[in-house]
Amino acid sequence: ACSQMQMTPYEALHAATAGGAQALRLADVGTLSEGASADLILWQVHDYREIPYRLGTPPINAVWARGIRVI
């Protein structure tokens, strides 16, 4: 999204999480809140704006799916 559509890192992350969930009318997806589905990625970066610069080698530290760590 950042390199092909000139979106900012914030816009791209929002579109992939809360924005996408909102478009699908999924209230408990795309946010960190009590009772929400716990699917998340822990990135190994100092700032979220680093993520688009690591294209091809994403600095993923851990992944949780439905509250269970899978990576």
Short mmCIF file of N, CA and C in Angstrom, two decimals:
data_model
loop_
_atom_site.label_atom_id
_atom_site.label_comp_id
_atom_site.label_asym_id
_atom_site.label_seq_id
_atom_site.Cartn_x
_atom_site.Cartn_y
_atom_site.Cartn_z
N ALA A 1 0.82 -1.19 0.00
CA ALA A 1 0.00 0.00 0.00
C ALA A 1 0.87 1.26 0.00
N CYS A 2 1.99 1.21 0.74
CA CYS A 2 2.85 2.40 0.81
C CYS A 2 3.59 2.63 -0.51
N SER A 3 4.15 1.58 -1.08
CA SER A 3 4.95 1.77 -2.29
C SER A 3 4.11 1.86 -3.56
N GLN A 4 2.99 1.19 -3.62
CA GLN A 4 2.19 1.18 -4.84
C GLN A 4 1.04 2.19 -4.84
N MET A 5 0.54 2.54 -3.66
CA MET A 5 -0.62 3.43 -3.59
C MET A 5 -0.30 4.74 -2.86
N GLN A 6 0.97 4.96 -2.52
CA GLN A 6 1.44 6.17 -1.86
C GLN A 6 0.70 6.46 -0.55
N MET A 7 0.31 5.40 0.16
CA MET A 7 -0.31 5.57 1.47
C MET A 7 0.79 5.74 2.51
N THR A 8 0.50 6.46 3.57
CA THR A 8 1.45 6.56 4.68
C THR A 8 1.41 5.24 5.45
N PRO A 9 2.44 4.94 6.24
CA PRO A 9 2.40 3.72 7.05
C PRO A 9 1.16 3.66 7.95
N TYR A 10 0.77 4.80 8.53
CA TYR A 10 -0.42 4.81 9.37
C TYR A 10 -1.66 4.45 8.56
N GLU A 11 -1.82 5.05 7.39
CA GLU A 11 -2.98 4.77 6.55
C GLU A 11 -3.03 3.30 6.14
N ALA A 12 -1.88 2.73 5.80
CA ALA A 12 -1.83 1.33 5.39
C ALA A 12 -2.18 0.39 6.54
N LEU A 13 -1.63 0.64 7.72
CA LEU A 13 -1.94 -0.21 8.87
C LEU A 13 -3.39 -0.06 9.29
N HIS A 14 -3.91 1.13 9.25
CA HIS A 14 -5.32 1.34 9.59
C HIS A 14 -6.22 0.62 8.59
N ALA A 15 -5.91 0.72 7.30
CA ALA A 15 -6.72 0.06 6.28
C ALA A 15 -6.70 -1.46 6.44
N ALA A 16 -5.57 -2.01 6.88
CA ALA A 16 -5.45 -3.45 7.04
C ALA A 16 -6.03 -3.97 8.35
N THR A 17 -6.35 -3.09 9.27
CA THR A 17 -6.86 -3.52 10.57
C THR A 17 -8.23 -2.92 10.84
N ALA A 18 -8.29 -1.86 11.59
CA ALA A 18 -9.56 -1.26 11.99
C ALA A 18 -10.38 -0.76 10.80
N GLY A 19 -9.74 -0.20 9.80
CA GLY A 19 -10.47 0.30 8.64
C GLY A 19 -11.14 -0.82 7.86
N GLY A 20 -10.41 -1.91 7.67
CA GLY A 20 -10.99 -3.07 6.98
C GLY A 20 -12.13 -3.69 7.77
N ALA A 21 -11.94 -3.80 9.07
CA ALA A 21 -13.00 -4.36 9.93
C ALA A 21 -14.24 -3.47 9.90
N GLN A 22 -14.03 -2.17 9.93
CA GLN A 22 -15.15 -1.24 9.89
C GLN A 22 -15.91 -1.36 8.56
N ALA A 23 -15.18 -1.50 7.47
CA ALA A 23 -15.83 -1.65 6.16
C ALA A 23 -16.67 -2.92 6.10
N LEU A 24 -16.24 -3.96 6.82
CA LEU A 24 -16.98 -5.22 6.86
C LEU A 24 -17.99 -5.28 8.00
N ARG A 25 -18.10 -4.18 8.75
CA ARG A 25 -19.01 -4.10 9.90
C ARG A 25 -18.70 -5.16 10.96
N LEU A 26 -17.42 -5.37 11.22
CA LEU A 26 -16.97 -6.30 12.25
C LEU A 26 -16.47 -5.49 13.44
N ALA A 27 -17.28 -5.36 14.45
CA ALA A 27 -16.98 -4.49 15.59
C ALA A 27 -15.84 -5.00 16.45
N ASP A 28 -15.62 -6.33 16.53
CA ASP A 28 -14.61 -6.87 17.44
C ASP A 28 -13.33 -7.26 16.71
N VAL A 29 -13.09 -6.73 15.51
CA VAL A 29 -11.90 -7.06 14.73
C VAL A 29 -11.17 -5.77 14.40
N GLY A 30 -9.83 -5.81 14.43
CA GLY A 30 -9.04 -4.66 14.03
C GLY A 30 -8.73 -3.69 15.14
N THR A 31 -9.09 -4.03 16.38
CA THR A 31 -8.81 -3.15 17.50
C THR A 31 -8.25 -3.97 18.66
N LEU A 32 -7.60 -3.29 19.58
CA LEU A 32 -7.15 -3.93 20.82
C LEU A 32 -8.11 -3.49 21.91
N SER A 33 -9.04 -4.34 22.26
CA SER A 33 -9.99 -4.03 23.31
C SER A 33 -10.47 -5.32 23.96
N GLU A 34 -10.97 -5.20 25.16
CA GLU A 34 -11.45 -6.36 25.90
C GLU A 34 -12.55 -7.06 25.11
N GLY A 35 -12.40 -8.38 24.97
CA GLY A 35 -13.39 -9.18 24.26
C GLY A 35 -13.16 -9.29 22.77
N ALA A 36 -12.22 -8.50 22.23
CA ALA A 36 -11.95 -8.55 20.79
C ALA A 36 -11.13 -9.80 20.47
N SER A 37 -11.23 -10.25 19.25
CA SER A 37 -10.45 -11.38 18.78
C SER A 37 -8.96 -11.05 18.87
N ALA A 38 -8.17 -11.96 19.41
CA ALA A 38 -6.75 -11.69 19.64
C ALA A 38 -5.88 -12.26 18.52
N ASP A 39 -6.02 -11.70 17.34
CA ASP A 39 -5.14 -12.01 16.23
C ASP A 39 -4.22 -10.81 16.07
N LEU A 40 -2.92 -11.01 16.30
CA LEU A 40 -2.01 -9.87 16.19
C LEU A 40 -0.61 -10.30 15.83
N ILE A 41 0.14 -9.33 15.36
CA ILE A 41 1.55 -9.53 15.00
C ILE A 41 2.39 -8.58 15.82
N LEU A 42 3.45 -9.09 16.43
CA LEU A 42 4.39 -8.27 17.17
C LEU A 42 5.59 -8.03 16.26
N TRP A 43 5.76 -6.78 15.86
CA TRP A 43 6.84 -6.41 14.94
C TRP A 43 8.09 -6.04 15.73
N GLN A 44 9.26 -6.40 15.21
CA GLN A 44 10.53 -6.06 15.85
C GLN A 44 11.07 -4.79 15.20
N VAL A 45 10.41 -3.66 15.53
CA VAL A 45 10.81 -2.35 15.01
C VAL A 45 10.71 -1.34 16.15
N HIS A 46 11.40 -0.24 16.01
CA HIS A 46 11.34 0.82 17.02
C HIS A 46 10.14 1.73 16.80
N ASP A 47 9.65 1.78 15.56
CA ASP A 47 8.55 2.68 15.20
C ASP A 47 7.78 2.03 14.05
N TYR A 48 6.46 2.12 14.07
CA TYR A 48 5.64 1.48 13.03
C TYR A 48 5.98 1.99 11.63
N ARG A 49 6.56 3.17 11.52
CA ARG A 49 6.91 3.71 10.20
C ARG A 49 8.07 2.98 9.55
N GLU A 50 8.76 2.10 10.29
CA GLU A 50 9.85 1.29 9.72
C GLU A 50 9.32 0.13 8.88
N ILE A 51 8.11 -0.32 9.14
CA ILE A 51 7.58 -1.54 8.53
C ILE A 51 7.63 -1.51 7.00
N PRO A 52 7.19 -0.46 6.31
CA PRO A 52 7.23 -0.48 4.84
C PRO A 52 8.64 -0.55 4.26
N TYR A 53 9.64 -0.16 5.00
CA TYR A 53 11.01 -0.18 4.49
C TYR A 53 11.63 -1.57 4.57
N ARG A 54 10.96 -2.50 5.18
CA ARG A 54 11.47 -3.87 5.33
C ARG A 54 10.74 -4.82 4.39
N LEU A 55 10.31 -4.32 3.25
CA LEU A 55 9.59 -5.11 2.26
C LEU A 55 10.40 -6.33 1.85
N GLY A 56 9.80 -7.49 1.89
CA GLY A 56 10.48 -8.73 1.53
C GLY A 56 11.07 -9.46 2.71
N THR A 57 11.44 -8.74 3.75
CA THR A 57 11.97 -9.36 4.98
C THR A 57 11.28 -8.73 6.18
N PRO A 58 10.00 -9.04 6.37
CA PRO A 58 9.28 -8.41 7.48
C PRO A 58 9.87 -8.79 8.84
N PRO A 59 10.10 -7.79 9.69
CA PRO A 59 10.70 -8.04 11.01
C PRO A 59 9.66 -8.51 12.03
N ILE A 60 9.10 -9.68 11.79
CA ILE A 60 8.06 -10.20 12.68
C ILE A 60 8.70 -10.94 13.84
N ASN A 61 8.30 -10.58 15.05
CA ASN A 61 8.83 -11.19 16.26
C ASN A 61 7.94 -12.30 16.78
N ALA A 62 6.61 -12.13 16.67
CA ALA A 62 5.66 -13.14 17.15
C ALA A 62 4.31 -12.92 16.48
N VAL A 63 3.52 -14.01 16.42
CA VAL A 63 2.18 -13.95 15.83
C VAL A 63 1.21 -14.71 16.74
N TRP A 64 0.05 -14.10 17.01
CA TRP A 64 -1.01 -14.76 17.78
C TRP A 64 -2.24 -14.89 16.90
N ALA A 65 -2.88 -16.05 16.93
CA ALA A 65 -4.13 -16.30 16.23
C ALA A 65 -5.15 -16.80 17.22
N ARG A 66 -6.25 -16.07 17.34
CA ARG A 66 -7.31 -16.40 18.30
C ARG A 66 -6.79 -16.55 19.72
N GLY A 67 -5.82 -15.71 20.07
CA GLY A 67 -5.28 -15.70 21.42
C GLY A 67 -4.20 -16.72 21.70
N ILE A 68 -3.79 -17.51 20.69
CA ILE A 68 -2.76 -18.53 20.86
C ILE A 68 -1.54 -18.14 20.03
N ARG A 69 -0.38 -18.14 20.68
CA ARG A 69 0.84 -17.79 19.95
C ARG A 69 1.17 -18.92 18.97
N VAL A 70 1.32 -18.58 17.70
CA VAL A 70 1.61 -19.58 16.67
C VAL A 70 3.02 -19.45 16.10
N ILE A 71 3.66 -18.31 16.29
CA ILE A 71 5.05 -18.13 15.85
C ILE A 71 5.79 -17.36 16.93
#
